[in-house]
Structures are given as C-alpha cells and as structure tokens.
Amino acid sequence: MSTPVDRRFVADAAAHRRDVPRFCPGCAGGLGMATEFWEAEERRFYCSCTGCGWTGEITPTGAVATGHEPEH
Amino acid sequence: MLTAEQNEQLTQVEAGTPMGEVLRRYWYPVAFTRELEEFPVKRVELLGDFFALWKSPSGRYGIVPEACPHRKASLAYGVVEPDGIRCPYHGWVFDTDGACTSQPAERDNTQFQERVRAQAGKVEEMGGLVWAYVGPSPAPELPRFDTYVMDGYRDIGWADLPCNYVQIMENAVDPHHVEFLHGRYFEFVGKHEGFTAPASFGKEHMKIGFTAFEWGIIKRRVLKGATEENDDWKVGHPLVFPYNMRVGGGGIHQMQIRVPVNRTTTRFILYTVHSPDGYEHVEQPQIPDYELPVFDKAGRHVTNYVEGQDMMAWVTQGAITDRTTEHLGRSDIGVAMLRKMFREQMDVVARGEDPLGTIREKHERIDLPCEKDKFHAGGAQFALDFCDMGSTRFSPVLDTIKKIHISAADKIASEKAAAE
Ligand code: FES
Ligand SMILES: [Fe+2]
C-alpha cells in the first residue's frame, strides 16, 4: 500500500517539492529528512543528515541579499 | 512538509520496511490480562501481522504467527494445552519456543517435527497488560516504566482508531494544540452542550521546548502566568519512543499508548494510575478496561471530552495524513524533531544496532520525568477536571477514583491541620 495523495492539495505538493534541499551542507551526502516549515516570510527546512549528523535549518533566500544599515 | 517517499517510509509498519524493522525491536501490549483469564487464546494483530497469543493452564504465555506451518489454518482457534497450542485442524502442537512437539496424524516413522518450527515471540505480563515481543532474538528486556509497576489504583481506557500511529505521536510533541483543541474548542462545544470547560486547558503558551533524552523527547511549555521555574517547563513530560507518551499531574500518572496494529489502525490505550499524596492502598484483583466512544450514532466524533477531541483531530487528518501538502510553522518544530528521530533510528537498526530505548539489563523500575503540578492548576483541581472532563468519565470505577482523590486530599489536609 502506498500513501494516498491528498487530491485536495496536489498542485500545492508540487510547489513544495520544487526546491527541497537534497544534500547535506556538512558532508554532501543525501539528506535523510528535510521538513519544510514557515517562519513569517521565510520558508525554511529543518534538515538532518543521517550520514554525519549535521542538523540545522536551510532558508532559501532568492537572489536578493538583504543586509542592514550599519551605524554611522 | 515531506516528500511522498519520506512520508511513505515514515509511516510504514510492515516487516521488511525500514520503519517496520525499527518497530519490531520493541515490546507492545497485545491483550489485557483479564482477556486471557476469561478465554486462554486470542487472535492478535500487531504491526500488520497476525498472531495467536495464548496462556497455558500453568500460567505460561506464548505467541506464534497465526498461520499453522502445516497448512495455514489459524492457531488463534487452537486448543490450549499444558505444553503449547494445538492446531484445531490436524492437531499439530507448538510450544512457547515455537518447536513443533506433536504431529498426531503422522506415524512414528513419518514424523518430521524437527523440520518445522513456528517463529515464536516472547510474552510477559505486567501491570494488567500482556506484552509481546515479535522481533529478532535475543529479545531486549521489557522496560518496566514507573506507571506499570507503581502502587496506585488503576484503570485502562482504549479505542481502536482508523489512522496511522505516526500522526498520533506527532501530537505528543505539539504542546500548542492543548490551548486550542482542549481550550478554545472545548469552550465552544461546552457553550453549545451546556457545560463549562476547564479553564486551565485554555492557558496561552508563551514558550515551548524539546529535549532529546535516552527514552525519547521531553516536551516543555511555559504557560501564561508561569515561568521556567514551573513544573511544565522545569520537568515537562516525555514522548517515550516510539509509541508512548507519559503524562500526569495531581496524583495521576498515565501512559498514553499508541500500538501500531497495522498501517492504518492504531490501538490507543490510556493506562492510568491514581496515587495522590495520602493514597491508601486499595486492593484490585483485576484492572478494569473499558472502550472509549470515538463516534456517536450519527457517525460524528464525540468531542465533549479531552481525548475525544484528540482522537477527532488524529482521525480527521486522514488514514495516513498526506505530509506532502501540510504547512508547518515554527511552533511545529517538535514534529520536525520527532520525524528526525524516527529517521535516525531506521539507520541505527539498519546498521544492526539497538534503537533508542532498548534495555538489555534486568531492572526493577524505570522512572520517567513528569510534571506534578500540571498547568500550574493546583493538584486536586487538575485531578477533578481530569476525571470529569477526560476519558475517566467513562470508567466503570469513576466513583471509586473520585473517592480516592477526595479522601487522600482530606487526609493530607487533616495531617496539615494537626501539625499546625
Ligand atoms: S490549525 Fe492545525 S490542523 Fe488546522
Ligand atoms: Fe491533546
């Protein structure tokens, strides 16, 4: 038996899968699991590597690098 | 959000799947002690497989796969005999080690007993439950968690739910739901049905935290009006990997058990021990078990009690909730942590090691961390809310339980007064 796909949300599922991190930033092995969640404007992935144990969050930022104004 | 493959892997329970192999490293309650006292053999479904569980007249338990190795008739309809279970069809006998000890239809010179064997598991009784281990040998010890062995007055509520156990476990690392499902929603139901929902459940969460530890994940919360010094944060309570949660407060100790019966059926068991300060031992020759209402006659979920609300949420998520289309937030971080733990344990088992929470040393009792002053509601108040607003209201021994809490509180009060 395979997990039934929830037909009410199929288009959404494809959008989510688009850019899921697949490799560990630490050892470049395959990521065991990347759980997507949102934090305000940011779409984040809680990732853990089953190879080297690296655990952290990856946030796609898009092309714009945002900085902030230094004190002057 | 997970990929379809990850969701598939996470929710499997069958033998030969990574998660199914992890799950086969643990002991599960498969019957009430009472059941086998009433009738000595039971058909059991566990992790998608069927078994025959029996108790011999001398009190020995055995478990073997249901299908007789001869021609597959059900051993769950077998004859319980002093030395094993006899197949109802042609009378082969299997002992508690799975050895075939009799093939009565064969002549002495045509018997081939040594060539057939049933894959026997291990069985033990503890706390009014019969526990089975059906994984690879050597079996680990049955963990003697505090709830099952402590002194106190017990009852066992249960329901079979049409959904996968993982989504139920995800609820165990989801502190925020309490404030809505058992707070706001409870209040709404109460308003329409004419009762007042317990106020302590609706308290706002200021902060939540999760810590991995040797038995699973400790869940912590700071509710509005409390600090990190309150039990809810300082002590918290644990998800006991991979299928339990230990809760309590106000002299109540509870293990919430979620047995993966098969991929889309979970037996939810509330194993409760009442032992408030001042408790005086009450004899219990048999621990009562009772079925909890999940649906009403019209097929709607019964949601006017705490666990009924939980069951509604778990079941309506779908038989196997589709995690490819969910939308998690920061408050769901405990869920992400639990999934990571499941995934890690698949690798641990694939490497041939013991997964989290395996115990191989003989032991008397394992104490789990659990808050006493739950929701900083005051112990006695929490106990009474618990009895009236939770599944205990369906208990055949509800009156006795309430008396136990009230007389214990009286005893403590009069002791205090005497000391002053
Ligand atoms: S708000 Fe959580 S399931 Fe709807
Ligand atoms: Fe709940």
XYZ file of C-alpha atoms and ligand atoms in Angstrom:
497
model
C 0.000 0.000 0.000
C 1.394 3.405 -0.806
C 0.463 6.593 0.962
C -2.629 8.075 -0.644
C -2.076 11.517 -2.078
C -4.479 14.091 -0.764
C -6.160 15.160 -4.040
C -7.371 18.365 -2.451
C -3.850 19.744 -2.466
C -1.929 18.190 -5.396
C -0.843 21.412 -7.076
C 0.459 22.628 -3.758
C 2.511 19.481 -3.233
C 4.406 20.048 -6.461
C 5.199 23.609 -5.458
C 6.579 22.436 -2.132
C 8.848 19.836 -3.667
C 10.429 22.259 -6.126
C 13.473 23.225 -4.092
C 13.736 20.877 -1.141
C 17.386 20.614 -0.078
C 18.652 17.215 -1.020
C 22.267 17.171 0.129
C 23.930 17.727 3.470
C 25.862 21.021 3.746
C 28.312 19.253 6.037
C 29.292 16.094 4.199
C 27.411 16.374 0.880
C 25.691 13.041 1.499
C 21.976 12.611 0.832
C 19.785 14.310 3.440
C 17.740 11.874 5.469
C 14.937 14.269 6.024
C 14.103 17.893 5.296
C 10.929 19.107 6.941
C 9.589 22.310 5.475
C 8.040 24.937 7.712
C 7.333 28.631 7.599
C 8.545 31.392 9.816
C 6.915 34.681 8.874
C 8.090 35.469 5.323
C 10.645 32.741 5.322
C 10.270 29.233 4.055
C 12.652 27.019 5.971
C 13.746 23.422 6.007
C 14.646 21.640 9.203
C 17.285 19.230 7.987
C 19.256 16.411 9.468
C 21.901 14.288 7.844
C 21.818 10.616 8.667
C 25.435 10.319 7.487
C 27.348 12.887 9.556
C 24.618 14.008 11.954
C 24.588 17.635 10.774
C 21.341 19.226 11.918
C 20.168 22.705 11.028
C 17.790 24.868 9.111
C 18.155 25.894 5.496
C 16.349 29.002 4.273
C 16.142 29.703 0.537
C 16.609 33.477 0.212
C 16.157 34.112 -3.527
C 18.520 36.341 -5.487
C 18.326 39.432 -3.320
C 20.814 39.565 -0.480
C 19.386 41.738 2.246
C 21.687 43.468 4.648
C 21.060 46.201 7.151
C 22.346 49.690 7.527
C 25.440 49.845 9.761
C 25.584 52.508 12.463
C 27.309 55.670 11.229
C 6.224 19.112 4.561
C 7.857 15.897 3.414
C 8.232 14.246 0.049
C 5.854 11.391 -0.783
C 8.736 8.922 -0.404
C 9.652 10.236 3.025
C 6.056 10.101 4.174
C 5.782 6.576 2.857
C 8.865 5.466 4.727
C 7.933 7.252 7.939
C 4.507 5.643 8.188
C 5.295 2.039 7.243
C 4.926 -0.648 9.898
C 5.300 -3.832 7.840
C 8.140 -6.325 8.202
C 10.995 -5.643 5.801
C 10.432 -1.879 5.692
C 12.975 0.359 7.475
C 10.433 1.638 9.998
C 8.752 -1.758 10.363
C 12.121 -3.174 11.379
C 12.590 -0.409 13.964
C 9.133 -1.067 15.411
C 9.875 -4.787 15.719
C 12.569 -4.002 18.305
C 10.029 -3.046 20.967
C 7.559 -4.771 23.278
C 3.837 -4.000 22.842
C 0.755 -4.582 24.993
C -1.374 -7.021 22.979
C -4.069 -8.035 25.478
C -5.485 -7.247 28.873
C -4.528 -9.824 31.491
C -8.254 -10.219 32.068
C -8.901 -11.376 28.493
C -6.748 -14.478 28.663
C -8.093 -15.295 32.112
C -11.558 -15.390 30.553
C -10.545 -17.270 27.416
C -6.982 -18.536 27.050
C -6.288 -17.806 23.370
C -6.568 -14.603 21.382
C -6.026 -13.530 17.798
C -3.703 -10.541 17.833
C -2.863 -8.123 15.048
C 0.365 -6.202 15.543
C 2.435 -4.237 13.024
C 0.350 -5.622 10.172
C 0.897 -9.288 11.121
C -1.462 -11.727 12.820
C -0.545 -13.902 15.779
C -2.032 -16.461 18.145
C -1.467 -15.485 21.766
C -2.215 -17.993 24.495
C -1.891 -18.692 28.187
C -1.344 -22.251 29.363
C -3.157 -23.653 32.422
C 0.082 -23.271 34.395
C 0.182 -19.547 33.523
C 2.828 -19.573 30.782
C 2.226 -17.265 27.846
C 3.128 -17.927 24.235
C 2.833 -16.123 20.889
C 3.328 -17.530 17.391
C 2.288 -16.332 13.922
C -1.356 -17.154 13.341
C -0.941 -19.456 10.362
C -0.095 -23.042 11.267
C 3.088 -24.122 9.437
C 1.282 -27.310 8.330
C -1.453 -25.981 6.032
C -2.084 -22.461 7.382
C -5.232 -22.888 9.462
C -5.485 -20.384 12.287
C -3.734 -21.256 15.522
C -5.795 -18.480 17.110
C -8.573 -21.100 17.087
C -6.194 -23.587 18.646
C -6.638 -25.785 21.684
C -4.673 -24.524 24.651
C -2.866 -27.450 26.223
C -0.350 -27.729 29.059
C 2.608 -27.906 26.699
C 1.533 -25.493 23.965
C -1.088 -24.623 21.396
C -2.674 -27.407 19.349
C -3.836 -26.546 15.824
C -7.604 -27.096 15.536
C -7.242 -28.596 12.028
C -4.898 -31.611 12.296
C -3.662 -31.302 15.828
C -0.053 -30.240 15.475
C 1.272 -28.760 18.710
C 3.672 -25.839 19.087
C 5.312 -24.922 22.368
C 6.217 -21.438 23.632
C 9.574 -21.646 21.833
C 7.790 -22.395 18.562
C 9.005 -26.016 18.468
C 6.573 -28.494 16.943
C 6.093 -31.168 19.584
C 3.393 -33.316 18.056
C 2.130 -34.350 14.618
C -0.536 -36.826 15.650
C -1.673 -37.780 12.127
C 1.825 -38.912 11.194
C 3.019 -42.389 12.140
C 6.063 -42.552 14.361
C 8.266 -43.274 11.364
C 6.904 -40.458 9.212
C 7.016 -37.583 11.709
C 9.146 -34.617 10.734
C 8.692 -32.371 13.761
C 12.274 -31.213 13.796
C 11.843 -29.761 10.344
C 9.007 -27.392 11.163
C 9.065 -24.532 13.586
C 6.823 -21.585 14.316
C 8.578 -18.242 14.803
C 7.751 -17.741 18.443
C 7.903 -14.347 20.112
C 8.267 -13.545 23.802
C 5.410 -12.747 26.169
C 5.272 -11.268 29.663
C 2.576 -9.942 31.935
C 2.997 -6.560 33.613
C 0.506 -4.231 35.256
C -2.643 -5.912 33.953
C -1.387 -5.995 30.376
C 0.068 -8.835 28.355
C 3.170 -7.684 26.472
C 4.669 -9.284 23.382
C 7.948 -9.006 21.538
C 7.909 -10.398 17.986
C 11.227 -9.062 16.687
C 14.613 -10.693 16.180
C 16.339 -12.563 19.018
C 17.689 -12.013 21.531
C 14.710 -10.070 22.860
C 15.544 -6.996 24.942
C 14.094 -6.702 28.455
C 10.540 -5.450 28.792
C 11.004 -1.869 30.094
C 9.325 -1.613 33.487
C 8.208 2.009 33.271
C 7.061 3.571 36.568
C 3.367 3.703 35.638
C 3.090 -0.070 35.215
C 4.730 -1.030 38.484
C 3.919 1.768 40.964
C 1.375 1.410 43.746
C -1.957 3.029 42.949
C -5.486 2.466 41.713
C -5.635 1.647 38.003
C -7.944 1.625 35.042
C -7.433 1.209 31.320
C -9.436 3.044 28.636
C -8.951 2.197 24.991
C -10.157 2.742 21.417
C -9.139 1.409 18.014
C -8.573 4.334 15.672
C -8.672 4.248 11.865
C -5.372 6.071 11.333
C -1.617 5.632 11.275
C 0.189 5.860 14.624
C 2.782 8.448 13.492
C 0.276 11.299 13.346
C -0.770 10.382 16.886
C 2.839 10.512 18.006
C 3.236 13.900 16.349
C 0.508 15.133 18.677
C 2.753 14.193 21.609
C 5.263 16.876 20.551
C 2.650 19.508 19.821
C 2.094 21.482 23.052
C 0.200 24.312 21.360
C -2.761 22.150 20.413
C -3.820 21.970 24.069
C -4.684 25.631 24.170
C -6.903 25.355 21.102
C -8.241 21.821 20.894
C -8.732 21.441 24.651
C -9.152 25.154 25.335
C -10.947 27.238 22.757
C -12.673 24.329 21.023
C -13.703 22.725 24.328
C -15.226 26.015 25.421
C -17.138 26.245 22.141
C -18.510 22.704 22.499
C -19.345 23.395 26.152
C -21.266 26.514 25.304
C -23.466 24.546 22.905
C -23.883 21.475 25.089
C -24.314 23.430 28.304
C -21.207 22.750 30.385
C -18.163 24.747 31.435
C -14.837 23.612 30.019
C -11.874 23.516 32.440
C -10.112 26.874 32.405
C -6.593 25.507 32.907
C -6.572 23.947 29.428
C -7.030 27.245 27.626
C -3.934 28.922 29.045
C -1.769 30.575 26.443
C 1.622 29.093 25.564
C 4.435 31.607 25.982
C 7.240 29.268 25.113
C 7.757 25.625 24.145
C 10.881 23.490 24.124
C 12.012 19.961 23.308
C 14.950 17.964 24.564
C 16.002 14.578 23.222
C 16.848 12.132 26.018
C 17.516 8.426 26.462
C 13.863 7.368 26.142
C 12.631 9.867 23.542
C 11.800 13.567 23.679
C 10.936 15.709 26.689
C 8.316 18.311 25.920
C 8.271 21.578 27.880
C 5.985 24.590 27.985
C 5.698 27.911 29.756
C 2.050 28.933 30.077
C 0.848 32.453 30.607
C 1.264 33.435 34.246
C 4.040 30.890 34.803
C 7.815 30.881 34.483
C 10.558 28.446 33.630
C 10.507 27.531 37.326
C 7.103 25.853 36.977
C 6.939 22.080 36.507
C 5.559 22.425 32.966
C 8.969 23.734 31.880
C 11.400 22.534 34.503
C 10.240 18.933 34.424
C 7.984 18.648 31.363
C 6.868 15.226 30.228
C 8.219 12.772 27.718
C 7.307 11.192 24.470
C 8.594 7.668 25.050
C 9.932 6.472 21.722
C 8.474 5.144 19.511
C 4.841 4.779 20.592
C 4.104 6.198 24.069
C 3.704 9.413 25.962
C 3.968 9.725 29.743
C 1.699 12.353 31.291
C 0.265 13.131 34.664
C -0.252 15.622 37.427
C -2.353 15.980 40.556
C -1.568 12.459 41.776
C -2.458 10.898 38.421
C 0.103 9.003 36.394
C -0.674 7.980 32.879
C 0.935 6.270 29.951
C -0.709 7.058 26.645
C -0.005 4.084 24.450
C -0.456 4.004 20.683
C 0.047 0.486 19.388
C 0.511 0.268 15.596
C -1.920 -2.567 14.896
C -1.439 -2.147 11.175
C -0.568 0.774 8.958
C -3.957 2.450 9.281
C -5.197 1.150 12.631
C -3.848 2.235 15.978
C -4.918 0.948 19.355
C -4.973 3.944 21.660
C -4.680 2.936 25.319
C -4.855 5.214 28.336
C -3.190 3.381 31.180
C -3.905 5.396 34.298
C -2.731 5.080 37.882
C -4.287 7.174 40.633
C -1.955 7.623 43.570
C -2.329 11.078 45.100
C -0.345 12.056 48.197
C -2.153 10.399 51.095
C -3.277 7.461 48.963
C -4.095 4.342 50.941
C -3.735 1.050 49.125
C -6.953 -0.308 47.613
C -6.985 -3.958 46.550
C -7.622 -4.541 42.834
C -7.906 -8.201 41.885
C -8.475 -7.229 38.256
C -7.809 -3.967 36.440
C -10.940 -2.739 34.666
C -10.709 -1.940 30.967
C -13.312 -0.006 29.005
C -13.803 1.173 25.446
C -13.899 4.920 24.809
C -16.506 6.404 22.489
C -14.937 7.730 19.284
C -18.054 8.248 17.141
C -21.693 8.828 18.049
C -24.676 7.094 16.381
C -24.690 9.620 13.566
C -21.041 8.908 12.817
C -19.783 12.196 14.224
C -16.815 12.299 16.536
C -17.638 12.554 20.231
C -15.759 15.703 21.195
C -17.098 16.687 24.591
C -14.109 15.176 26.433
C -10.379 15.742 26.125
C -9.282 12.521 24.457
C -12.343 12.534 22.200
C -11.049 15.845 20.879
C -7.585 14.405 20.318
C -8.996 11.373 18.536
C -11.115 13.616 16.320
C -8.010 15.580 15.308
C -5.890 12.481 14.625
C -8.558 10.616 12.665
C -9.661 13.600 10.587
C -6.060 14.138 9.461
C -6.691 11.103 7.234
C -5.878 7.398 7.457
C -2.275 8.258 6.643
C -2.038 12.008 6.696
C -0.566 13.426 3.493
C 2.549 15.256 4.634
C 3.391 16.452 1.122
C 0.764 19.179 1.407
C 0.883 20.272 5.044
C 2.043 23.729 6.127
C 4.182 23.613 9.223
C 5.208 26.620 11.259
C 7.888 27.333 13.825
C 5.520 26.027 16.506
C 5.660 22.620 14.812
C 9.385 22.266 15.399
C 8.810 19.371 17.819
C 7.132 17.472 14.990
C 10.199 18.012 12.787
C 12.415 16.800 15.626
C 10.356 13.638 16.085
C 10.499 12.815 12.367
C 14.243 13.223 12.503
C 14.366 10.784 15.430
C 12.313 8.196 13.526
C 14.623 8.599 10.536
C 17.776 8.241 12.636
C 16.510 5.085 14.282
C 15.872 3.489 10.870
C 19.597 3.879 10.176
C 20.568 2.637 13.631
C 18.585 -0.561 13.111
C 19.842 -0.960 9.533
C 23.384 -0.893 10.988
C 22.417 -3.760 13.258
C 22.432 -1.697 16.453
C 19.799 -1.404 19.176
C 17.429 1.554 18.662
C 16.625 4.243 21.219
C 15.057 2.951 24.411
C 16.278 -0.643 24.117
C 17.130 -2.015 27.524
C 19.024 -5.247 27.987
C 19.808 -5.056 31.704
C 17.486 -6.586 34.287
C 15.798 -3.804 36.256
C 13.031 -3.156 38.748
C 11.584 0.124 37.586
C 12.311 2.961 35.162
C 11.234 6.385 36.381
C 10.316 8.855 33.675
C 10.395 12.619 34.232
C 6.876 14.006 34.536
C 5.474 17.247 35.948
C 3.400 17.028 39.119
C 1.817 20.448 39.161
C 0.323 20.291 35.686
C -0.727 23.571 34.014
C 0.019 25.130 37.477
C -3.681 24.461 38.129
C -3.184 23.097 41.655
C -3.014 19.310 42.030
C -6.502 18.438 43.325
C -8.237 20.703 40.826
C -6.338 19.101 37.987
C -7.353 15.631 39.230
C -11.041 16.513 39.373
C -11.000 18.172 35.934
C -9.170 15.130 34.674
C -11.899 12.790 35.974
C -14.856 14.807 34.732
C -13.530 16.242 31.501
C -11.351 13.389 30.275
C -11.874 9.763 29.352
C -12.081 8.710 33.019
C -15.722 9.821 32.953
C -16.421 6.575 31.064
C -14.588 4.440 33.602
C -16.630 1.752 35.369
C -14.742 2.722 38.548
C -15.169 6.502 38.264
C -16.792 6.773 41.706
C -14.002 4.882 43.434
C -11.396 7.030 41.685
C -13.036 10.258 42.799
C -13.336 8.948 46.364
C -9.655 8.089 46.328
C -8.694 11.643 45.343
C -11.078 13.258 47.786
C -10.163 11.116 50.787
C -6.452 11.480 50.050
C -6.839 15.270 49.925
C -8.830 15.179 53.203
C -6.177 13.073 54.851
C -3.392 15.470 53.801
C -5.454 18.450 54.954
C -6.149 16.966 58.378
C -2.492 15.968 58.775
C -1.527 19.542 57.986
C -4.088 20.900 60.454
C -2.814 18.527 63.167
C 0.754 19.649 62.563
C -0.135 23.325 62.983
S -4.854 24.679 12.708
Fe -3.682 22.874 12.894
S -4.726 21.414 11.703
Fe -5.828 23.232 11.409
Fe -4.482 16.608 23.210
